[in-house]
Amino acid sequence: MAASDEHFLRLTIDLARQAPQRGVEPFAAVLVLDDVVVHQALEGRIETSDPTFHAELRVMSEYCRLAKRLSLKGYTLYASTEPCPMCSGAIHWARLSRLVFSVSQAMLQRLSGGSPKPGCASIINTGVPQTEIVGPLLPEEGLAVFEGYKFV
């Protein structure tokens, strides 16, 4: 774990906390390179009517298009929750170097009543390259974001 992980993860959790005020779900992702935030995103499923527009997918997709990049080697993605299987696949193909998340899929499913999902590591680290995965980190702070939230 890098010394700055808690700092950037708290930024991500704060972004997720602000999301309901903007009319979106409380999920956020922040992309960092060399200790600098290069892009951040909120969940976009409801506003775009796109069930695949999760925060992790959105932050990578928007940044890669803007920066004209196909690889996120050297980058760290901070996510308020552990990426789902779909986002985990995208992280693998983007060749992201590091992932740091707060709330695990198991914790999220207990809150939401949803069905169990696999952890992200089994999908992200299929084959090579391998992504360093840190989490759950600061789970109490990440879980607090969901207080009063009604899962859709």
mmCIF file with all atom_site columns, N, CA and C in Angstrom, residues 44-113:
data_model
loop_
_atom_site.group_PDB
_atom_site.id
_atom_site.type_symbol
_atom_site.label_atom_id
_atom_site.label_alt_id
_atom_site.label_comp_id
_atom_site.label_asym_id
_atom_site.label_entity_id
_atom_site.label_seq_id
_atom_site.pdbx_PDB_ins_code
_atom_site.Cartn_x
_atom_site.Cartn_y
_atom_site.Cartn_z
_atom_site.occupancy
_atom_site.B_iso_or_equiv
_atom_site.pdbx_formal_charge
_atom_site.auth_seq_id
_atom_site.auth_comp_id
_atom_site.auth_asym_id
_atom_site.auth_atom_id
_atom_site.pdbx_PDB_model_num
ATOM 1   N N  . GLY A 1 44  ? -22.877 6.571  -13.806 1.00 0.00 ? 44  GLY A N  1
ATOM 2   C CA . GLY A 1 44  ? -23.678 7.269  -14.802 1.00 0.00 ? 44  GLY A CA 1
ATOM 3   C C  . GLY A 1 44  ? -24.840 6.469  -15.348 1.00 0.00 ? 44  GLY A C  1
ATOM 4   N N  . ARG A 1 45  ? -25.173 5.331  -14.705 1.00 0.00 ? 45  ARG A N  1
ATOM 5   C CA . ARG A 1 45  ? -26.209 4.435  -15.243 1.00 0.00 ? 45  ARG A CA 1
ATOM 6   C C  . ARG A 1 45  ? -27.565 5.122  -15.426 1.00 0.00 ? 45  ARG A C  1
ATOM 7   N N  . ILE A 1 46  ? -28.024 5.810  -14.415 1.00 0.00 ? 46  ILE A N  1
ATOM 8   C CA . ILE A 1 46  ? -29.374 6.377  -14.455 1.00 0.00 ? 46  ILE A CA 1
ATOM 9   C C  . ILE A 1 46  ? -29.453 7.550  -15.413 1.00 0.00 ? 46  ILE A C  1
ATOM 10  N N  . GLU A 1 47  ? -28.497 8.465  -15.329 1.00 0.00 ? 47  GLU A N  1
ATOM 11  C CA . GLU A 1 47  ? -28.548 9.667  -16.167 1.00 0.00 ? 47  GLU A CA 1
ATOM 12  C C  . GLU A 1 47  ? -28.410 9.360  -17.657 1.00 0.00 ? 47  GLU A C  1
ATOM 13  N N  . THR A 1 48  ? -27.709 8.266  -18.003 1.00 0.00 ? 48  THR A N  1
ATOM 14  C CA . THR A 1 48  ? -27.496 7.933  -19.405 1.00 0.00 ? 48  THR A CA 1
ATOM 15  C C  . THR A 1 48  ? -28.377 6.786  -19.899 1.00 0.00 ? 48  THR A C  1
ATOM 16  N N  . SER A 1 49  ? -29.134 6.184  -18.970 1.00 0.00 ? 49  SER A N  1
ATOM 17  C CA . SER A 1 49  ? -29.925 4.984  -19.300 1.00 0.00 ? 49  SER A CA 1
ATOM 18  C C  . SER A 1 49  ? -29.031 3.904  -19.904 1.00 0.00 ? 49  SER A C  1
ATOM 19  N N  . ASP A 1 50  ? -27.842 3.771  -19.320 1.00 0.00 ? 50  ASP A N  1
ATOM 20  C CA . ASP A 1 50  ? -26.859 2.799  -19.788 1.00 0.00 ? 50  ASP A CA 1
ATOM 21  C C  . ASP A 1 50  ? -26.439 1.938  -18.600 1.00 0.00 ? 50  ASP A C  1
ATOM 22  N N  . PRO A 1 51  ? -26.899 0.688  -18.538 1.00 0.00 ? 51  PRO A N  1
ATOM 23  C CA . PRO A 1 51  ? -26.581 -0.155 -17.388 1.00 0.00 ? 51  PRO A CA 1
ATOM 24  C C  . PRO A 1 51  ? -25.097 -0.492 -17.261 1.00 0.00 ? 51  PRO A C  1
ATOM 25  N N  . THR A 1 52  ? -24.294 -0.199 -18.274 1.00 0.00 ? 52  THR A N  1
ATOM 26  C CA . THR A 1 52  ? -22.863 -0.500 -18.204 1.00 0.00 ? 52  THR A CA 1
ATOM 27  C C  . THR A 1 52  ? -22.027 0.708  -17.781 1.00 0.00 ? 52  THR A C  1
ATOM 28  N N  . PHE A 1 53  ? -22.632 1.833  -17.526 1.00 0.00 ? 53  PHE A N  1
ATOM 29  C CA . PHE A 1 53  ? -21.893 3.069  -17.269 1.00 0.00 ? 53  PHE A CA 1
ATOM 30  C C  . PHE A 1 53  ? -21.545 3.219  -15.791 1.00 0.00 ? 53  PHE A C  1
ATOM 31  N N  . HIS A 1 54  ? -20.808 2.252  -15.258 1.00 0.00 ? 54  HIS A N  1
ATOM 32  C CA . HIS A 1 54  ? -20.341 2.290  -13.873 1.00 0.00 ? 54  HIS A CA 1
ATOM 33  C C  . HIS A 1 54  ? -19.203 3.291  -13.745 1.00 0.00 ? 54  HIS A C  1
ATOM 34  N N  . ALA A 1 55  ? -18.963 3.771  -12.534 1.00 0.00 ? 55  ALA A N  1
ATOM 35  C CA . ALA A 1 55  ? -17.934 4.792  -12.301 1.00 0.00 ? 55  ALA A CA 1
ATOM 36  C C  . ALA A 1 55  ? -16.557 4.349  -12.790 1.00 0.00 ? 55  ALA A C  1
ATOM 37  N N  . GLU A 1 56  ? -16.188 3.081  -12.524 1.00 0.00 ? 56  GLU A N  1
ATOM 38  C CA . GLU A 1 56  ? -14.861 2.610  -12.919 1.00 0.00 ? 56  GLU A CA 1
ATOM 39  C C  . GLU A 1 56  ? -14.714 2.575  -14.433 1.00 0.00 ? 56  GLU A C  1
ATOM 40  N N  . LEU A 1 57  ? -15.732 2.087  -15.110 1.00 0.00 ? 57  LEU A N  1
ATOM 41  C CA . LEU A 1 57  ? -15.717 2.029  -16.569 1.00 0.00 ? 57  LEU A CA 1
ATOM 42  C C  . LEU A 1 57  ? -15.700 3.438  -17.154 1.00 0.00 ? 57  LEU A C  1
ATOM 43  N N  . ARG A 1 58  ? -16.495 4.311  -16.561 1.00 0.00 ? 58  ARG A N  1
ATOM 44  C CA . ARG A 1 58  ? -16.590 5.687  -17.041 1.00 0.00 ? 58  ARG A CA 1
ATOM 45  C C  . ARG A 1 58  ? -15.264 6.434  -16.905 1.00 0.00 ? 58  ARG A C  1
ATOM 46  N N  . VAL A 1 59  ? -14.615 6.317  -15.749 1.00 0.00 ? 59  VAL A N  1
ATOM 47  C CA . VAL A 1 59  ? -13.368 7.064  -15.546 1.00 0.00 ? 59  VAL A CA 1
ATOM 48  C C  . VAL A 1 59  ? -12.286 6.598  -16.517 1.00 0.00 ? 59  VAL A C  1
ATOM 49  N N  . MET A 1 60  ? -12.202 5.283  -16.739 1.00 0.00 ? 60  MET A N  1
ATOM 50  C CA . MET A 1 60  ? -11.190 4.765  -17.670 1.00 0.00 ? 60  MET A CA 1
ATOM 51  C C  . MET A 1 60  ? -11.513 5.143  -19.109 1.00 0.00 ? 60  MET A C  1
ATOM 52  N N  . SER A 1 61  ? -12.758 4.967  -19.499 1.00 0.00 ? 61  SER A N  1
ATOM 53  C CA . SER A 1 61  ? -13.174 5.231  -20.870 1.00 0.00 ? 61  SER A CA 1
ATOM 54  C C  . SER A 1 61  ? -13.015 6.706  -21.233 1.00 0.00 ? 61  SER A C  1
ATOM 55  N N  . GLU A 1 62  ? -13.525 7.587  -20.364 1.00 0.00 ? 62  GLU A N  1
ATOM 56  C CA . GLU A 1 62  ? -13.422 9.021  -20.647 1.00 0.00 ? 62  GLU A CA 1
ATOM 57  C C  . GLU A 1 62  ? -11.964 9.463  -20.710 1.00 0.00 ? 62  GLU A C  1
ATOM 58  N N  . TYR A 1 63  ? -11.169 9.021  -19.740 1.00 0.00 ? 63  TYR A N  1
ATOM 59  C CA . TYR A 1 63  ? -9.764  9.434  -19.719 1.00 0.00 ? 63  TYR A CA 1
ATOM 60  C C  . TYR A 1 63  ? -9.009  8.909  -20.936 1.00 0.00 ? 63  TYR A C  1
ATOM 61  N N  . CYS A 1 64  ? -9.185  7.653  -21.258 1.00 0.00 ? 64  CYS A N  1
ATOM 62  C CA . CYS A 1 64  ? -8.460  7.082  -22.405 1.00 0.00 ? 64  CYS A CA 1
ATOM 63  C C  . CYS A 1 64  ? -8.821  7.791  -23.703 1.00 0.00 ? 64  CYS A C  1
ATOM 64  N N  . ARG A 1 65  ? -10.092 8.137  -23.875 1.00 0.00 ? 65  ARG A N  1
ATOM 65  C CA . ARG A 1 65  ? -10.489 8.877  -25.086 1.00 0.00 ? 65  ARG A CA 1
ATOM 66  C C  . ARG A 1 65  ? -9.850  10.259 -25.106 1.00 0.00 ? 65  ARG A C  1
ATOM 67  N N  . LEU A 1 66  ? -9.891  10.974 -23.955 1.00 0.00 ? 66  LEU A N  1
ATOM 68  C CA . LEU A 1 66  ? -9.335  12.318 -23.887 1.00 0.00 ? 66  LEU A CA 1
ATOM 69  C C  . LEU A 1 66  ? -7.817  12.319 -24.072 1.00 0.00 ? 66  LEU A C  1
ATOM 70  N N  . ALA A 1 67  ? -7.140  11.345 -23.444 1.00 0.00 ? 67  ALA A N  1
ATOM 71  C CA . ALA A 1 67  ? -5.674  11.291 -23.487 1.00 0.00 ? 67  ALA A CA 1
ATOM 72  C C  . ALA A 1 67  ? -5.147  10.478 -24.671 1.00 0.00 ? 67  ALA A C  1
ATOM 73  N N  . LYS A 1 68  ? -6.073  9.905  -25.458 1.00 0.00 ? 68  LYS A N  1
ATOM 74  C CA . LYS A 1 68  ? -5.690  9.077  -26.610 1.00 0.00 ? 68  LYS A CA 1
ATOM 75  C C  . LYS A 1 68  ? -4.763  7.925  -26.179 1.00 0.00 ? 68  LYS A C  1
ATOM 76  N N  . ARG A 1 69  ? -5.206  7.187  -25.138 1.00 0.00 ? 69  ARG A N  1
ATOM 77  C CA . ARG A 1 69  ? -4.420  6.082  -24.582 1.00 0.00 ? 69  ARG A CA 1
ATOM 78  C C  . ARG A 1 69  ? -5.213  4.791  -24.666 1.00 0.00 ? 69  ARG A C  1
ATOM 79  N N  . LEU A 1 70  ? -4.521  3.691  -24.890 1.00 0.00 ? 70  LEU A N  1
ATOM 80  C CA . LEU A 1 70  ? -5.139  2.370  -24.838 1.00 0.00 ? 70  LEU A CA 1
ATOM 81  C C  . LEU A 1 70  ? -4.699  1.586  -23.611 1.00 0.00 ? 70  LEU A C  1
ATOM 82  N N  . SER A 1 71  ? -3.632  2.021  -22.966 1.00 0.00 ? 71  SER A N  1
ATOM 83  C CA . SER A 1 71  ? -3.094  1.317  -21.809 1.00 0.00 ? 71  SER A CA 1
ATOM 84  C C  . SER A 1 71  ? -3.021  2.256  -20.614 1.00 0.00 ? 71  SER A C  1
ATOM 85  N N  . LEU A 1 72  ? -3.382  1.716  -19.453 1.00 0.00 ? 72  LEU A N  1
ATOM 86  C CA . LEU A 1 72  ? -3.279  2.481  -18.209 1.00 0.00 ? 72  LEU A CA 1
ATOM 87  C C  . LEU A 1 72  ? -2.151  1.925  -17.336 1.00 0.00 ? 72  LEU A C  1
ATOM 88  N N  . LYS A 1 73  ? -1.142  1.393  -17.981 1.00 0.00 ? 73  LYS A N  1
ATOM 89  C CA . LYS A 1 73  ? 0.036   0.923  -17.252 1.00 0.00 ? 73  LYS A CA 1
ATOM 90  C C  . LYS A 1 73  ? 0.658   2.114  -16.523 1.00 0.00 ? 73  LYS A C  1
ATOM 91  N N  . GLY A 1 74  ? 0.935   1.925  -15.233 1.00 0.00 ? 74  GLY A N  1
ATOM 92  C CA . GLY A 1 74  ? 1.493   3.002  -14.420 1.00 0.00 ? 74  GLY A CA 1
ATOM 93  C C  . GLY A 1 74  ? 0.454   3.786  -13.648 1.00 0.00 ? 74  GLY A C  1
ATOM 94  N N  . TYR A 1 75  ? -0.815  3.573  -13.935 1.00 0.00 ? 75  TYR A N  1
ATOM 95  C CA . TYR A 1 75  ? -1.907  4.302  -13.283 1.00 0.00 ? 75  TYR A CA 1
ATOM 96  C C  . TYR A 1 75  ? -2.483  3.503  -12.117 1.00 0.00 ? 75  TYR A C  1
ATOM 97  N N  . THR A 1 76  ? -3.088  4.231  -11.164 1.00 0.00 ? 76  THR A N  1
ATOM 98  C CA . THR A 1 76  ? -3.832  3.624  -10.070 1.00 0.00 ? 76  THR A CA 1
ATOM 99  C C  . THR A 1 76  ? -5.270  4.113  -10.148 1.00 0.00 ? 76  THR A C  1
ATOM 100 N N  . LEU A 1 77  ? -6.200  3.185  -10.026 1.00 0.00 ? 77  LEU A N  1
ATOM 101 C CA . LEU A 1 77  ? -7.622  3.512  -9.988  1.00 0.00 ? 77  LEU A CA 1
ATOM 102 C C  . LEU A 1 77  ? -8.091  3.339  -8.549  1.00 0.00 ? 77  LEU A C  1
ATOM 103 N N  . TYR A 1 78  ? -8.740  4.362  -8.025  1.00 0.00 ? 78  TYR A N  1
ATOM 104 C CA . TYR A 1 78  ? -9.344  4.320  -6.702  1.00 0.00 ? 78  TYR A CA 1
ATOM 105 C C  . TYR A 1 78  ? -10.848 4.218  -6.903  1.00 0.00 ? 78  TYR A C  1
ATOM 106 N N  . ALA A 1 79  ? -11.462 3.239  -6.255  1.00 0.00 ? 79  ALA A N  1
ATOM 107 C CA . ALA A 1 79  ? -12.901 3.003  -6.413  1.00 0.00 ? 79  ALA A CA 1
ATOM 108 C C  . ALA A 1 79  ? -13.567 2.961  -5.042  1.00 0.00 ? 79  ALA A C  1
ATOM 109 N N  . SER A 1 80  ? -14.727 3.575  -4.960  1.00 0.00 ? 80  SER A N  1
ATOM 110 C CA . SER A 1 80  ? -15.429 3.578  -3.680  1.00 0.00 ? 80  SER A CA 1
ATOM 111 C C  . SER A 1 80  ? -15.890 2.181  -3.297  1.00 0.00 ? 80  SER A C  1
ATOM 112 N N  . THR A 1 81  ? -16.131 1.325  -4.283  1.00 0.00 ? 81  THR A N  1
ATOM 113 C CA . THR A 1 81  ? -16.474 -0.078 -4.019  1.00 0.00 ? 81  THR A CA 1
ATOM 114 C C  . THR A 1 81  ? -15.650 -0.973 -4.943  1.00 0.00 ? 81  THR A C  1
ATOM 115 N N  . GLU A 1 82  ? -15.504 -2.214 -4.541  1.00 0.00 ? 82  GLU A N  1
ATOM 116 C CA . GLU A 1 82  ? -14.782 -3.185 -5.359  1.00 0.00 ? 82  GLU A CA 1
ATOM 117 C C  . GLU A 1 82  ? -15.464 -3.314 -6.717  1.00 0.00 ? 82  GLU A C  1
ATOM 118 N N  . PRO A 1 83  ? -14.727 -3.264 -7.791  1.00 0.00 ? 83  PRO A N  1
ATOM 119 C CA . PRO A 1 83  ? -15.328 -3.350 -9.123  1.00 0.00 ? 83  PRO A CA 1
ATOM 120 C C  . PRO A 1 83  ? -16.113 -4.655 -9.339  1.00 0.00 ? 83  PRO A C  1
ATOM 121 N N  . CYS A 1 84  ? -17.212 -4.521 -10.066 1.00 0.00 ? 84  CYS A N  1
ATOM 122 C CA . CYS A 1 84  ? -18.040 -5.667 -10.432 1.00 0.00 ? 84  CYS A CA 1
ATOM 123 C C  . CYS A 1 84  ? -17.315 -6.481 -11.503 1.00 0.00 ? 84  CYS A C  1
ATOM 124 N N  . PRO A 1 85  ? -17.845 -7.642 -11.880 1.00 0.00 ? 85  PRO A N  1
ATOM 125 C CA . PRO A 1 85  ? -17.185 -8.448 -12.923 1.00 0.00 ? 85  PRO A CA 1
ATOM 126 C C  . PRO A 1 85  ? -16.989 -7.706 -14.256 1.00 0.00 ? 85  PRO A C  1
ATOM 127 N N  . MET A 1 86  ? -17.967 -6.901 -14.662 1.00 0.00 ? 86  MET A N  1
ATOM 128 C CA . MET A 1 86  ? -17.839 -6.170 -15.923 1.00 0.00 ? 86  MET A CA 1
ATOM 129 C C  . MET A 1 86  ? -16.683 -5.173 -15.857 1.00 0.00 ? 86  MET A C  1
ATOM 130 N N  . CYS A 1 87  ? -16.641 -4.378 -14.787 1.00 0.00 ? 87  CYS A N  1
ATOM 131 C CA . CYS A 1 87  ? -15.579 -3.385 -14.646 1.00 0.00 ? 87  CYS A CA 1
ATOM 132 C C  . CYS A 1 87  ? -14.222 -4.056 -14.449 1.00 0.00 ? 87  CYS A C  1
ATOM 133 N N  . SER A 1 88  ? -14.215 -5.205 -13.771 1.00 0.00 ? 88  SER A N  1
ATOM 134 C CA . SER A 1 88  ? -12.972 -5.952 -13.576 1.00 0.00 ? 88  SER A CA 1
ATOM 135 C C  . SER A 1 88  ? -12.390 -6.383 -14.914 1.00 0.00 ? 88  SER A C  1
ATOM 136 N N  . GLY A 1 89  ? -13.233 -6.818 -15.825 1.00 0.00 ? 89  GLY A N  1
ATOM 137 C CA . GLY A 1 89  ? -12.778 -7.179 -17.164 1.00 0.00 ? 89  GLY A CA 1
ATOM 138 C C  . GLY A 1 89  ? -12.174 -5.986 -17.879 1.00 0.00 ? 89  GLY A C  1
ATOM 139 N N  . ALA A 1 90  ? -12.810 -4.829 -17.761 1.00 0.00 ? 90  ALA A N  1
ATOM 140 C CA . ALA A 1 90  ? -12.293 -3.617 -18.402 1.00 0.00 ? 90  ALA A CA 1
ATOM 141 C C  . ALA A 1 90  ? -10.944 -3.215 -17.800 1.00 0.00 ? 90  ALA A C  1
ATOM 142 N N  . ILE A 1 91  ? -10.813 -3.358 -16.483 1.00 0.00 ? 91  ILE A N  1
ATOM 143 C CA . ILE A 1 91  ? -9.552  -3.042 -15.815 1.00 0.00 ? 91  ILE A CA 1
ATOM 144 C C  . ILE A 1 91  ? -8.445  -3.951 -16.349 1.00 0.00 ? 91  ILE A C  1
ATOM 145 N N  . HIS A 1 92  ? -8.755  -5.223 -16.506 1.00 0.00 ? 92  HIS A N  1
ATOM 146 C CA . HIS A 1 92  ? -7.775  -6.169 -17.057 1.00 0.00 ? 92  HIS A CA 1
ATOM 147 C C  . HIS A 1 92  ? -7.326  -5.720 -18.449 1.00 0.00 ? 92  HIS A C  1
ATOM 148 N N  . TRP A 1 93  ? -8.275  -5.423 -19.327 1.00 0.00 ? 93  TRP A N  1
ATOM 149 C CA . TRP A 1 93  ? -7.923  -5.069 -20.703 1.00 0.00 ? 93  TRP A CA 1
ATOM 150 C C  . TRP A 1 93  ? -7.239  -3.712 -20.816 1.00 0.00 ? 93  TRP A C  1
ATOM 151 N N  . ALA A 1 94  ? -7.488  -2.817 -19.840 1.00 0.00 ? 94  ALA A N  1
ATOM 152 C CA . ALA A 1 94  ? -6.834  -1.506 -19.844 1.00 0.00 ? 94  ALA A CA 1
ATOM 153 C C  . ALA A 1 94  ? -5.404  -1.590 -19.300 1.00 0.00 ? 94  ALA A C  1
ATOM 154 N N  . ARG A 1 95  ? -5.036  -2.752 -18.767 1.00 0.00 ? 95  ARG A N  1
ATOM 155 C CA . ARG A 1 95  ? -3.693  -2.979 -18.227 1.00 0.00 ? 95  ARG A CA 1
ATOM 156 C C  . ARG A 1 95  ? -3.352  -2.022 -17.084 1.00 0.00 ? 95  ARG A C  1
ATOM 157 N N  . LEU A 1 96  ? -4.346  -1.733 -16.273 1.00 0.00 ? 96  LEU A N  1
ATOM 158 C CA . LEU A 1 96  ? -4.176  -0.876 -15.102 1.00 0.00 ? 96  LEU A CA 1
ATOM 159 C C  . LEU A 1 96  ? -3.137  -1.493 -14.165 1.00 0.00 ? 96  LEU A C  1
ATOM 160 N N  . SER A 1 97  ? -2.255  -0.676 -13.622 1.00 0.00 ? 97  SER A N  1
ATOM 161 C CA . SER A 1 97  ? -1.201  -1.199 -12.742 1.00 0.00 ? 97  SER A CA 1
ATOM 162 C C  . SER A 1 97  ? -1.683  -1.467 -11.323 1.00 0.00 ? 97  SER A C  1
ATOM 163 N N  . ARG A 1 98  ? -2.534  -0.588 -10.795 1.00 0.00 ? 98  ARG A N  1
ATOM 164 C CA . ARG A 1 98  ? -2.979  -0.741 -9.410  1.00 0.00 ? 98  ARG A CA 1
ATOM 165 C C  . ARG A 1 98  ? -4.457  -0.396 -9.279  1.00 0.00 ? 98  ARG A C  1
ATOM 166 N N  . LEU A 1 99  ? -5.097  -1.067 -8.325  1.00 0.00 ? 99  LEU A N  1
ATOM 167 C CA . LEU A 1 99  ? -6.488  -0.799 -7.972  1.00 0.00 ? 99  LEU A CA 1
ATOM 168 C C  . LEU A 1 99  ? -6.576  -0.738 -6.457  1.00 0.00 ? 99  LEU A C  1
ATOM 169 N N  . VAL A 1 100 ? -7.224  0.286  -5.943  1.00 0.00 ? 100 VAL A N  1
ATOM 170 C CA . VAL A 1 100 ? -7.464  0.421  -4.508  1.00 0.00 ? 100 VAL A CA 1
ATOM 171 C C  . VAL A 1 100 ? -8.953  0.682  -4.336  1.00 0.00 ? 100 VAL A C  1
ATOM 172 N N  . PHE A 1 101 ? -9.612  -0.127 -3.488  1.00 0.00 ? 101 PHE A N  1
ATOM 173 C CA . PHE A 1 101 ? -11.046 0.061  -3.271  1.00 0.00 ? 101 PHE A CA 1
ATOM 174 C C  . PHE A 1 101 ? -11.379 0.066  -1.790  1.00 0.00 ? 101 PHE A C  1
ATOM 175 N N  . SER A 1 102 ? -12.547 0.618  -1.466  1.00 0.00 ? 102 SER A N  1
ATOM 176 C CA . SER A 1 102 ? -12.984 0.712  -0.073  1.00 0.00 ? 102 SER A CA 1
ATOM 177 C C  . SER A 1 102 ? -13.907 -0.436 0.318   1.00 0.00 ? 102 SER A C  1
ATOM 178 N N  . VAL A 1 103 ? -15.087 -0.491 -0.256  1.00 0.00 ? 103 VAL A N  1
ATOM 179 C CA . VAL A 1 103 ? -16.118 -1.465 0.131   1.00 0.00 ? 103 VAL A CA 1
ATOM 180 C C  . VAL A 1 103 ? -16.022 -2.693 -0.769  1.00 0.00 ? 103 VAL A C  1
ATOM 181 N N  . SER A 1 104 ? -15.934 -3.875 -0.162  1.00 0.00 ? 104 SER A N  1
ATOM 182 C CA . SER A 1 104 ? -15.848 -5.107 -0.953  1.00 0.00 ? 104 SER A CA 1
ATOM 183 C C  . SER A 1 104 ? -17.208 -5.450 -1.561  1.00 0.00 ? 104 SER A C  1
ATOM 184 N N  . GLN A 1 105 ? -17.181 -6.299 -2.576  1.00 0.00 ? 105 GLN A N  1
ATOM 185 C CA . GLN A 1 105 ? -18.435 -6.788 -3.171  1.00 0.00 ? 105 GLN A CA 1
ATOM 186 C C  . GLN A 1 105 ? -19.287 -7.495 -2.125  1.00 0.00 ? 105 GLN A C  1
ATOM 187 N N  . ALA A 1 106 ? -18.675 -8.279 -1.255  1.00 0.00 ? 106 ALA A N  1
ATOM 188 C CA . ALA A 1 106 ? -19.431 -8.995 -0.216  1.00 0.00 ? 106 ALA A CA 1
ATOM 189 C C  . ALA A 1 106 ? -20.149 -8.016 0.708   1.00 0.00 ? 106 ALA A C  1
ATOM 190 N N  . MET A 1 107 ? -19.476 -6.956 1.113   1.00 0.00 ? 107 MET A N  1
ATOM 191 C CA . MET A 1 107 ? -20.097 -5.927 1.970   1.00 0.00 ? 107 MET A CA 1
ATOM 192 C C  . MET A 1 107 ? -21.252 -5.254 1.241   1.00 0.00 ? 107 MET A C  1
ATOM 193 N N  . LEU A 1 108 ? -21.030 -4.915 -0.027  1.00 0.00 ? 108 LEU A N  1
ATOM 194 C CA . LEU A 1 108 ? -22.053 -4.251 -0.821  1.00 0.00 ? 108 LEU A CA 1
ATOM 195 C C  . LEU A 1 108 ? -23.283 -5.141 -0.986  1.00 0.00 ? 108 LEU A C  1
ATOM 196 N N  . GLN A 1 109 ? -23.082 -6.420 -1.239  1.00 0.00 ? 109 GLN A N  1
ATOM 197 C CA . GLN A 1 109 ? -24.211 -7.335 -1.428  1.00 0.00 ? 109 GLN A CA 1
ATOM 198 C C  . GLN A 1 109 ? -25.008 -7.504 -0.138  1.00 0.00 ? 109 GLN A C  1
ATOM 199 N N  . ARG A 1 110 ? -24.331 -7.486 1.020   1.00 0.00 ? 110 ARG A N  1
ATOM 200 C CA . ARG A 1 110 ? -25.058 -7.549 2.293   1.00 0.00 ? 110 ARG A CA 1
ATOM 201 C C  . ARG A 1 110 ? -25.953 -6.328 2.459   1.00 0.00 ? 110 ARG A C  1
ATOM 202 N N  . LEU A 1 111 ? -25.456 -5.171 2.045   1.00 0.00 ? 111 LEU A N  1
ATOM 203 C CA . LEU A 1 111 ? -26.252 -3.939 2.150   1.00 0.00 ? 111 LEU A CA 1
ATOM 204 C C  . LEU A 1 111 ? -27.410 -3.913 1.164   1.00 0.00 ? 111 LEU A C  1
ATOM 205 N N  . SER A 1 112 ? -27.133 -4.316 -0.057  1.00 0.00 ? 112 SER A N  1
ATOM 206 C CA . SER A 1 112 ? -28.110 -4.168 -1.141  1.00 0.00 ? 112 SER A CA 1
ATOM 207 C C  . SER A 1 112 ? -29.101 -5.318 -1.225  1.00 0.00 ? 112 SER A C  1
ATOM 208 N N  . GLY A 1 113 ? -28.738 -6.449 -0.613  1.00 0.00 ? 113 GLY A N  1
ATOM 209 C CA . GLY A 1 113 ? -29.578 -7.639 -0.755  1.00 0.00 ? 113 GLY A CA 1
ATOM 210 C C  . GLY A 1 113 ? -29.368 -8.325 -2.085  1.00 0.00 ? 113 GLY A C  1
#
